[in-house]
Tab-separated table of C-alpha atoms in Angstrom:
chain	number	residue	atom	x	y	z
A	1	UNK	CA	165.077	-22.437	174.325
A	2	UNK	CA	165.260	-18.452	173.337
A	3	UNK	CA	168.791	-17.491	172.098
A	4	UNK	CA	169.242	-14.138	173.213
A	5	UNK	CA	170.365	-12.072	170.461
A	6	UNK	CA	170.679	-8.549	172.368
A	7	UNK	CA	173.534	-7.327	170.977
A	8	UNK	CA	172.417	-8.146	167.377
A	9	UNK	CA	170.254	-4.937	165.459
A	10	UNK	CA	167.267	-5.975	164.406
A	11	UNK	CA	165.014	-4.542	161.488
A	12	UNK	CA	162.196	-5.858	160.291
A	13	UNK	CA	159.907	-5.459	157.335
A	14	UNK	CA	156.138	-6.658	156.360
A	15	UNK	CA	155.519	-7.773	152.327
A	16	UNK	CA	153.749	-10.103	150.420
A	17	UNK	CA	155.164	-11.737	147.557
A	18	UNK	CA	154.514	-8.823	145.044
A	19	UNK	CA	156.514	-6.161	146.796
A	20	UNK	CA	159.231	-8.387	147.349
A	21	UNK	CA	161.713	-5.946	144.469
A	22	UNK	CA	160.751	-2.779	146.267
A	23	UNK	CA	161.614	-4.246	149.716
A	24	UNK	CA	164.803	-4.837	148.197
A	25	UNK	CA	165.924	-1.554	147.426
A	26	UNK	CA	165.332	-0.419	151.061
A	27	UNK	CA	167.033	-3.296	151.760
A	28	UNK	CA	169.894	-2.846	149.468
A	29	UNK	CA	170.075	0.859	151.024
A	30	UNK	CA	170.111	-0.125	154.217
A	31	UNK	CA	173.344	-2.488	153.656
A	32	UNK	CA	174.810	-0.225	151.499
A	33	UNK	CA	175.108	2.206	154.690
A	34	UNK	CA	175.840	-0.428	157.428
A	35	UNK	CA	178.839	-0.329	159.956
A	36	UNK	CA	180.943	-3.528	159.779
A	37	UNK	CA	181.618	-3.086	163.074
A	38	UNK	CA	177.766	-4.031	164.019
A	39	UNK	CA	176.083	-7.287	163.508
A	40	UNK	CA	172.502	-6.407	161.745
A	41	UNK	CA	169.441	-8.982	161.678
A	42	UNK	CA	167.082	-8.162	159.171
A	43	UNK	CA	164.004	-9.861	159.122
A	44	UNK	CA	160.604	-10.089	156.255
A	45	UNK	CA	157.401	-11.078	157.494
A	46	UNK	CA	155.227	-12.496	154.578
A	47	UNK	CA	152.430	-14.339	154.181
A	48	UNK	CA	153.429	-16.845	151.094
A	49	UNK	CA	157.131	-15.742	149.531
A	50	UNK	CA	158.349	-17.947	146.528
A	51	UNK	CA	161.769	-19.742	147.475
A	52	UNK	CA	162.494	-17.466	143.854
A	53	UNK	CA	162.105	-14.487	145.386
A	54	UNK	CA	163.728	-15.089	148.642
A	55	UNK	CA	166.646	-15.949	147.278
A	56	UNK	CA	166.646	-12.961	145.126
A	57	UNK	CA	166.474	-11.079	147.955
A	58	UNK	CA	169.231	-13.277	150.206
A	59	UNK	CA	171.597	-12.725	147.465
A	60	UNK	CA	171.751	-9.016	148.499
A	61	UNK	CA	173.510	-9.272	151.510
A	62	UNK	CA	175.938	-12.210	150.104
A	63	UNK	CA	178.869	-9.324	149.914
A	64	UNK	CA	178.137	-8.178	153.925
A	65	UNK	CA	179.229	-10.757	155.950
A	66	UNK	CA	178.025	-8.657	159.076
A	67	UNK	CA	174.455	-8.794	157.745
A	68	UNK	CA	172.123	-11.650	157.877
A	69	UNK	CA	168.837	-11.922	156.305
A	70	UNK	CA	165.940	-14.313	157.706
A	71	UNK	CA	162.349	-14.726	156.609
A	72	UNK	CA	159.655	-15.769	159.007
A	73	UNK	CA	155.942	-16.844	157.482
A	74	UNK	CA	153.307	-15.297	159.074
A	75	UNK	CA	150.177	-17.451	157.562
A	76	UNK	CA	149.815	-19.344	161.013
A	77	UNK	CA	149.572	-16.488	162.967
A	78	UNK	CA	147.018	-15.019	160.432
A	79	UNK	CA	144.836	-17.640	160.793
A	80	UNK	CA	145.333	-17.467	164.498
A	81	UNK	CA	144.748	-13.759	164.757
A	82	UNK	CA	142.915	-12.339	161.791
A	83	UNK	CA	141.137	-14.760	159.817
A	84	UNK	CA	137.840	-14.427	162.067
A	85	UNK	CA	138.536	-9.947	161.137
A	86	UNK	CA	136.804	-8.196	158.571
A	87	UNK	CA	139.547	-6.084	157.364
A	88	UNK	CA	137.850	-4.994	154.497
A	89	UNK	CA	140.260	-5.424	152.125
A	90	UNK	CA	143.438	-3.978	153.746
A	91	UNK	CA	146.530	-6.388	154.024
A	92	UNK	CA	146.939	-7.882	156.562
A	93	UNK	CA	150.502	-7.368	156.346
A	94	UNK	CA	150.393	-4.025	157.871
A	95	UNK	CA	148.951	-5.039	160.969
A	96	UNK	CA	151.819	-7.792	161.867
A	97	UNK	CA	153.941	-5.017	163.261
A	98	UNK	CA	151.522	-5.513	166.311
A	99	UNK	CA	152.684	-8.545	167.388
A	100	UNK	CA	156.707	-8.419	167.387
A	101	UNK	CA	157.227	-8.586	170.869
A	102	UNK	CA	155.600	-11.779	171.008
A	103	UNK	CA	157.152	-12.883	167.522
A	104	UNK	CA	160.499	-11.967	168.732
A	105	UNK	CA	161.335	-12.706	172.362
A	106	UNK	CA	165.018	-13.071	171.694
A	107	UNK	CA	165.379	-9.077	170.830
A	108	UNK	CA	164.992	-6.380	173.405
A	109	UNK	CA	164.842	-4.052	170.960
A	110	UNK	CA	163.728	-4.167	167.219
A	111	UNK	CA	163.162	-1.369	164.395
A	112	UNK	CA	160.532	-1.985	162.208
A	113	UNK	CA	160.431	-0.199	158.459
A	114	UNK	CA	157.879	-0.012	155.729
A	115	UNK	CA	158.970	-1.438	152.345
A	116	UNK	CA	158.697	2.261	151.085
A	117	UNK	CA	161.672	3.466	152.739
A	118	UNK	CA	165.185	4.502	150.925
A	119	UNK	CA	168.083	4.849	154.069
A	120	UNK	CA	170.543	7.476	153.613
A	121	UNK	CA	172.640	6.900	157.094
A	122	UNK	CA	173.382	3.848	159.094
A	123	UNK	CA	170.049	2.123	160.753
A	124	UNK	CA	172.470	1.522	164.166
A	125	UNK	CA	172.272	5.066	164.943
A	126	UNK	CA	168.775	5.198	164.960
A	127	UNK	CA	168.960	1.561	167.093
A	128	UNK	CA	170.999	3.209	169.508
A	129	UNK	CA	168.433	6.194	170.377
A	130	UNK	CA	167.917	6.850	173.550
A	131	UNK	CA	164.120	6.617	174.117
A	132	UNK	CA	164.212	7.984	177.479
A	133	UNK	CA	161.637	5.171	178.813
A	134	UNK	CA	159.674	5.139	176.533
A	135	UNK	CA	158.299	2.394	174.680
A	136	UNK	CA	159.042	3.163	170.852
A	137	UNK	CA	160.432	5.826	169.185
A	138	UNK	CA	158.857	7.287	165.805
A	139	UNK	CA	158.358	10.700	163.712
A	140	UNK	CA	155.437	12.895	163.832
A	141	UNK	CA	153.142	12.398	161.096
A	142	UNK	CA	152.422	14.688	157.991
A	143	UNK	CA	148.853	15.321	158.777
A	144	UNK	CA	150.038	17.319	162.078
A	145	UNK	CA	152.056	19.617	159.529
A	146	UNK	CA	148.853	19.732	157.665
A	147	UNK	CA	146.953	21.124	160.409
A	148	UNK	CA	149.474	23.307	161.661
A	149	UNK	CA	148.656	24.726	158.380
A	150	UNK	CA	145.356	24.158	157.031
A	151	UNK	CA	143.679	23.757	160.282
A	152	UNK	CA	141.258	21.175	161.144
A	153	UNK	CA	140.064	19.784	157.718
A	154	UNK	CA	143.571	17.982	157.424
A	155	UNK	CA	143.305	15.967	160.535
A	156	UNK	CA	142.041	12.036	160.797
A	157	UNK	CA	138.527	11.780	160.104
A	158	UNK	CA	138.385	9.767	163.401
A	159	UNK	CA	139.809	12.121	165.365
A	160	UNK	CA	136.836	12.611	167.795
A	161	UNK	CA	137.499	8.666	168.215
A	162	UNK	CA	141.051	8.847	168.654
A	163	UNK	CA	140.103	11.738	171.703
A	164	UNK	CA	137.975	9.345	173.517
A	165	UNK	CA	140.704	6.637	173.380
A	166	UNK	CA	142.663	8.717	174.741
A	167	UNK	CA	144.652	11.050	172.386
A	168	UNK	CA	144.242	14.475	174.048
A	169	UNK	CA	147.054	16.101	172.082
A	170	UNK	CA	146.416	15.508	167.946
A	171	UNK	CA	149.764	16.986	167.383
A	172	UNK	CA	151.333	13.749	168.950
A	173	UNK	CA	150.077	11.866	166.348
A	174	UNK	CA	153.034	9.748	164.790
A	175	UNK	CA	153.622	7.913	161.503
A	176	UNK	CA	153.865	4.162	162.036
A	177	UNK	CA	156.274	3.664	158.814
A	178	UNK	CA	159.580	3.967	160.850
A	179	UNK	CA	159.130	2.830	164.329
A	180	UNK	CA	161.699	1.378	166.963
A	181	UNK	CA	160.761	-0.770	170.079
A	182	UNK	CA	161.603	-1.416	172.804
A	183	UNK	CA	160.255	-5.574	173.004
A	184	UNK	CA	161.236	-5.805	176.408
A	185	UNK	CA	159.284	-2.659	177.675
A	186	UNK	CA	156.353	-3.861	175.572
A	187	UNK	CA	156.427	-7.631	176.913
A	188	UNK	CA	156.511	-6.449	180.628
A	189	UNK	CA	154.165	-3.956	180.682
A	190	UNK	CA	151.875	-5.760	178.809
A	191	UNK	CA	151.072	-3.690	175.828
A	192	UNK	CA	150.556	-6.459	173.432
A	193	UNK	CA	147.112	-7.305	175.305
A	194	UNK	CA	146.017	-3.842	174.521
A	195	UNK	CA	146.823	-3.521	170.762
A	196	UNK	CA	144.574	-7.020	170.256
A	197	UNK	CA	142.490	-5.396	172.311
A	198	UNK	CA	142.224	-2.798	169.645
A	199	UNK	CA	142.491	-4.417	166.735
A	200	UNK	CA	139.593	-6.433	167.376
A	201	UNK	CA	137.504	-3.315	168.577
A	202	UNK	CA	137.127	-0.715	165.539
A	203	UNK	CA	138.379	-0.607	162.129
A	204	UNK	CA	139.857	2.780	162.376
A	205	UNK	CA	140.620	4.999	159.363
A	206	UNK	CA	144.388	4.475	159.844
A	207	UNK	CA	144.625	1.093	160.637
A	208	UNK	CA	147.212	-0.107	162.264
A	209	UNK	CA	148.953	3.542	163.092
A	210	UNK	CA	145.670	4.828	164.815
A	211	UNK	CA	146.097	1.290	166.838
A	212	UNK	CA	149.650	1.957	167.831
A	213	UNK	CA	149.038	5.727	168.010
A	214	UNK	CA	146.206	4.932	170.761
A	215	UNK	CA	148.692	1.955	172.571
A	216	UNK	CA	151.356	4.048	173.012
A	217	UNK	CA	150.118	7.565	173.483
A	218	UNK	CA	152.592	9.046	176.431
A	219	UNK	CA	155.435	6.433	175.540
A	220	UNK	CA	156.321	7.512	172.206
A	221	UNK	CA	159.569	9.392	171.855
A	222	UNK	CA	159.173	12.058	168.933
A	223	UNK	CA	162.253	11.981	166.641
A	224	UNK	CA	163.702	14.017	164.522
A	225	UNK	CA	162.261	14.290	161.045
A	226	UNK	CA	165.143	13.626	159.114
A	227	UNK	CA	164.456	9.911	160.218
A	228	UNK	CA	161.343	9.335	158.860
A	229	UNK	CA	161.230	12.359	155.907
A	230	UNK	CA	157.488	12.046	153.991
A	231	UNK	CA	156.902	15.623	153.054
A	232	UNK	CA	158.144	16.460	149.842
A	233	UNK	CA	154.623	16.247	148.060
A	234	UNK	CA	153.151	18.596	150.745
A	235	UNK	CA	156.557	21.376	150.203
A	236	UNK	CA	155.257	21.458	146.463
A	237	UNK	CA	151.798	23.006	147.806
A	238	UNK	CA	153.425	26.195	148.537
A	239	UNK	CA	152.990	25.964	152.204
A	240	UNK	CA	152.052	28.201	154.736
A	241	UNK	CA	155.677	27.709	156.416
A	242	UNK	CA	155.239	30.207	159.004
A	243	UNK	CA	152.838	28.413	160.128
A	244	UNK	CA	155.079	25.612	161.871
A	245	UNK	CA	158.209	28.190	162.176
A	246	UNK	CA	159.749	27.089	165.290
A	247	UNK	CA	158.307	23.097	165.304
A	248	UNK	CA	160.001	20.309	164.457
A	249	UNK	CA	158.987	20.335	161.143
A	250	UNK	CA	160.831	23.825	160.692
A	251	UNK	CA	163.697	22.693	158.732
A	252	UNK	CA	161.771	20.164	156.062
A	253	UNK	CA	162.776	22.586	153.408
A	254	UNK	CA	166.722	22.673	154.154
A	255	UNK	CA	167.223	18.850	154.430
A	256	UNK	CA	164.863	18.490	150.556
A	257	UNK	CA	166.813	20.527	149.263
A	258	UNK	CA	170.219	19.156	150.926
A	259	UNK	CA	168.812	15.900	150.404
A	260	UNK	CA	170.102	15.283	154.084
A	261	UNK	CA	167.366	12.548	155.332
A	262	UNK	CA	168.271	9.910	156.881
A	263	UNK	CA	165.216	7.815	156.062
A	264	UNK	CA	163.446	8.987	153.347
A	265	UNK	CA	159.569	7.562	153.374
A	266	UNK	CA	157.806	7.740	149.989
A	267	UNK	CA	154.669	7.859	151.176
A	268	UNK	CA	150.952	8.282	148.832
A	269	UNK	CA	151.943	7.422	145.362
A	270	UNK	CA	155.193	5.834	144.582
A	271	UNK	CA	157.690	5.770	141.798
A	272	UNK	CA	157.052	2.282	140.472
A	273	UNK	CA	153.069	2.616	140.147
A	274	UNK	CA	152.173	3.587	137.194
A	275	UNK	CA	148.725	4.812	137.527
A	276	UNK	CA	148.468	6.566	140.791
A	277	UNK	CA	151.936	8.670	140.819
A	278	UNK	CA	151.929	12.249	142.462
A	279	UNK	CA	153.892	14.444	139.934
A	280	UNK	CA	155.121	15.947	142.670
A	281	UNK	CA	157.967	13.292	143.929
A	282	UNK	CA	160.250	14.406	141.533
A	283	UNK	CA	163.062	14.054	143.868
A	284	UNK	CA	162.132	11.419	145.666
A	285	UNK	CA	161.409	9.253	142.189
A	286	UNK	CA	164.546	10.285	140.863
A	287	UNK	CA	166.261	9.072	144.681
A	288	UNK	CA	164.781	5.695	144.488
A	289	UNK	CA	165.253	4.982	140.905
A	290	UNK	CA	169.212	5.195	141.053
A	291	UNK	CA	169.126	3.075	144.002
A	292	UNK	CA	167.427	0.334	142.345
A	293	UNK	CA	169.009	0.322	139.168
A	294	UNK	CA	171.884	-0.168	141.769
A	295	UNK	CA	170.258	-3.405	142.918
A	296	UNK	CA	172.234	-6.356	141.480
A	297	UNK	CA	168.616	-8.228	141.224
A	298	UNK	CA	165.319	-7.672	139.960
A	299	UNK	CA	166.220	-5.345	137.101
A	300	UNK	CA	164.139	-6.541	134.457
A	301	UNK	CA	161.385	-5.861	136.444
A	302	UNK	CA	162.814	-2.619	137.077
A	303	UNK	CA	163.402	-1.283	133.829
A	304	UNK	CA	160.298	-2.713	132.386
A	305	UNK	CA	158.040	-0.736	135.285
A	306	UNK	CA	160.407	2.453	134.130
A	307	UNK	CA	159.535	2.235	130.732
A	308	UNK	CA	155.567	1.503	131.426
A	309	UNK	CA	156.133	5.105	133.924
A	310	UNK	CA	157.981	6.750	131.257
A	311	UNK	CA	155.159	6.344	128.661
A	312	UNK	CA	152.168	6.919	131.515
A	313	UNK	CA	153.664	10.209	132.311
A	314	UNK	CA	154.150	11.678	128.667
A	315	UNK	CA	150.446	10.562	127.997
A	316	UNK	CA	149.334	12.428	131.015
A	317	UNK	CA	151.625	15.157	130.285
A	318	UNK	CA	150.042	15.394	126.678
A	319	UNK	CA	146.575	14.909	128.664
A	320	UNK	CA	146.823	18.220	130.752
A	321	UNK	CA	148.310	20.086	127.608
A	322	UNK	CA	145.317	19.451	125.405
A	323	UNK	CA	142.875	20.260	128.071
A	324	UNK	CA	144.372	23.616	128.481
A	325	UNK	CA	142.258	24.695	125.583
A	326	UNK	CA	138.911	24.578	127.511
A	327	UNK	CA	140.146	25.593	130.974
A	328	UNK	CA	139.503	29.076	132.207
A	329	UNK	CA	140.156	30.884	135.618
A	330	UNK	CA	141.107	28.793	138.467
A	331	UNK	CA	141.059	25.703	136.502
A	332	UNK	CA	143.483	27.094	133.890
A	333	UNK	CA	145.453	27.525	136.918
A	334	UNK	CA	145.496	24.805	138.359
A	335	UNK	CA	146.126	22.915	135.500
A	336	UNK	CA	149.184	25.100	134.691
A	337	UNK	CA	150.744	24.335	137.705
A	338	UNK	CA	150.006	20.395	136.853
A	339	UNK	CA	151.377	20.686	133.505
A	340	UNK	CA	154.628	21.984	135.088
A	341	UNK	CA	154.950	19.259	137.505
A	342	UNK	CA	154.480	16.644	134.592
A	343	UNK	CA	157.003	18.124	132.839
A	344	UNK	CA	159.692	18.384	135.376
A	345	UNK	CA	158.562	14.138	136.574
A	346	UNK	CA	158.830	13.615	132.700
A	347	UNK	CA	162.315	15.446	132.612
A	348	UNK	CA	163.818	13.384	135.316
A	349	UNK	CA	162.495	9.944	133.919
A	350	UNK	CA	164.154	11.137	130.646
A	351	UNK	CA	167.540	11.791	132.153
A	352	UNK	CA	167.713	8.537	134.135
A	353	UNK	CA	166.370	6.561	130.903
A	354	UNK	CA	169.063	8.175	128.827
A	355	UNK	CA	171.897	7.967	131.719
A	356	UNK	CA	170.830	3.956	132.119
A	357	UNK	CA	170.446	3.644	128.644
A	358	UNK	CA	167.083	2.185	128.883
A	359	UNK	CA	166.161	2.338	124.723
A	360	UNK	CA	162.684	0.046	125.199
A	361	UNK	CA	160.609	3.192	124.995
C-alpha cells in the first residue's frame, strides 16, 4: 500500500558515495532556509552509500524536526535499467532523475536538485509554483544566453538532432540541474515511456537534459533565473549584454552583484576541485565555502580540500606570472586578464583561510 504523502515537499538529489560532503552543504542550505511551518522530505538516490556517510549526512537535519531525510539505493534499478547501456563513462547517477515518477508514486509533486546547488530562499516557494499545466518547471539554460550572444557556435553540438526530435525553438532549451515535477502529470500522461524510450535511443551530448529537454518540450514552464543562477563565469567574459536586453536573462548582472539568487548552481568547475577550477567563480567559491565551513560535519575533509585549492591556485598564479615573459600581443592579453582572475580567486581563498584560521598551508 502507497502512503500518500501530498502535502509533504519533496526534494530529491542523485550522488554516489564520493560527493556525499558536497551534497551536504546544499543540503545544509536548504534547511538552514526552511519554513517550520512546512513538512520537507528530502530524499538521496545513490548507488552504494556507506552507513558512515549517511549518518553524517542524517545528523544535519537532527536540529529541524520539520525535516526528514531518507535514502533510497538505486543499484536494483541500475541493473534493471542501465546495465545492458553503454554510457560511456558518464554516471549513471545523472540519469535517475528519469524515473521519479515511477520511484515515487506517493508524491504528486517532487523537486529534484543537483548536488552543486547552494539555496539562498526557502525550497517551498519554488514547490508551490504554479506551472500552469505544465509538466515541470525549470530555468533556461546558459548556452541560450550564449547564443543570444555569440550566435550559433555556442549552441549544443546536437542541435540539428535535438530539431528533428522535436525542438523547434533552441531558445527553450532548459538546464536540468533545478527541475520541479509534477509526478502525477507525468504518470498519467505517460511520459515515463518516452524518456526510456530515449534513453535507450542516442547517447546525446547532454545526456540526460537533452532527454528531458526533448520529453518535455511544450510542458516546461520557464522560471525565473534567480532560481537556478549558473552565469557568473560567463558575466566575467565581458558580455555582449545588449544582446539579451529585454530577455529573461536581463537582470543576471543586478542579482551577482546583489547576490539575490535564490538557487545558486555552480556549474563547470567547482570550488572543491582542485585541478579543473574556473578562476572566474570568485563569488560563487567564496559563497559555498562559508556555507560549508558552516556544516557541523565533514570538515576535515573540508579544510584539507581548502588547503590543497589554496596551494593549486598560488602555483597557477605563479604559472601565468612567469609566462608573461614570452607572451606577446593577444596572448600577453589574454594572459593578463588570467593573471588578474588568479589573483582575485587567490585573494578570496586567503581571506577565508585567515578568517577560519586554517594555518595547514
Amino acid at each position: 500500500m502507497t502512503i500518500s504523502r501530498k502535502d509533504h515537499i519533496a526534494v530529491i538529489f542523485s550522488v554516489n558515495e564520493g560527493w556525499a560532503p558536497y551534497v551536504g552543504v546544499a543540503i545544509h542550505s536548504l534547511c538552514r532556509r526552511s519554513d517550520p511551518g512546512y513538512s520537507y522530505d528530502l530524499w538521496i538516490m545513490h548507488d552504494g552509500m556507506s552507513r558512515e556517510k549517511m549518518e553524517c549526512l542524517s545528523s544535519l537535519v537532527d536540529s529541524f524536526s520539520h525535516i526528514t531525510l531518507n535514502f533510497k539505493s538505486m543499484v536494483k534499478i541500475r541493473e534493471e535499467k542501465m546495465n545492458a547501456r553503454n554510457l560511456h563513462g558518464v554516471a549513471c547517477s545523472i540519469y535517475y532523475r528519469l524515473w521519479l515518477a515511477t520511484l515515487f508514486p506517493e508524491y504528486d509533486r517532487m523537486i529534484y536538485l543537483d548536488v552543486d546547488v547552494l539555496l539562498n530562499a526557502d525550497i517551498a516557494e519554488l514547490y508551490h509554483t504554479d506551472l500552469n499545466g505544465c509538466l515541470i518547471g525549470a530555468v533556461t539554460d546558459i548556452s541560450v544566453l550564449k547564443f543570444l550572444s555569440s550566435g550559433e557556435a555556442a549552441l549544443n553540438p546536437n542541435r540539428q538532432l535535438l530539431e528533428e526530435l522535436g525542438i523547434r525553438d533552441i531558445r527553450r532549451y532548459f538546464n536540468s540541474g533545478v527541475l520541479v515535477l509534477d509526478l502525477k502529470g507525468i504518470r498519467e500522461q505517460g511520459k515515463e515511456a518516452v524518456l526510456m524510450e530515449l534513453f535507450n535511443r542516442e547517447t546525446f551530448f547532454n545526456h540526460d537534459q537533452d532527454i528531458l529537454n526533448i520529453a518535455f518540450y511544450g510542458s516546461c514552464k520557464h522560471l525565473p533565473v534567480e532560481w537556478n543562477f549558473q552565469f557568473e563565469p560567463y558575466l566575467k567574459g565581458d558580455p555582449d549584454e545588449a544582446s539579451w536586453r529585454g530577455t529573461e536573462f536581463a537582470d543576471i548582472f543586478r542579482i551577482h552583484e546583489e547576490r539575490s539568487w535564490k538557487i545558486l548552481h555552480l556549474i563547470e568547475s567547482k570550488p572543491w576541485d582542485v585541478h579543473s577550477r574556473v578562476a572566474a567563480h570568485v563569488v560563487h567559491g567564496a559563497v559555498w565555502w562559508e556555507e560549508a565551513f558552516d556544516m557541523p560535519v565533514f570538515q576535515l575533509h573540508f579544510r584539507r580540500v581548502f588547503c590543497q585549492s589554496l596551494e593549486a591556485t598560488r602555483k597557477k598564479l605563479r604559472s601565468h606570472q612567469w609566462k608573461m615573459w614570452c607572451s606577446l600581443g593577444h596572448v600577453r592579453t589574454k594572459r593578463k586578464q588570467r593573471i588578474t582572475l588568479w589573483r582575485d580567486y587567490l585573494n578570496m581563498l586567503e581571506y577565508l583561510a585567515q578568517k577560519h584560521e586554517l594555518r595547514y598551508y
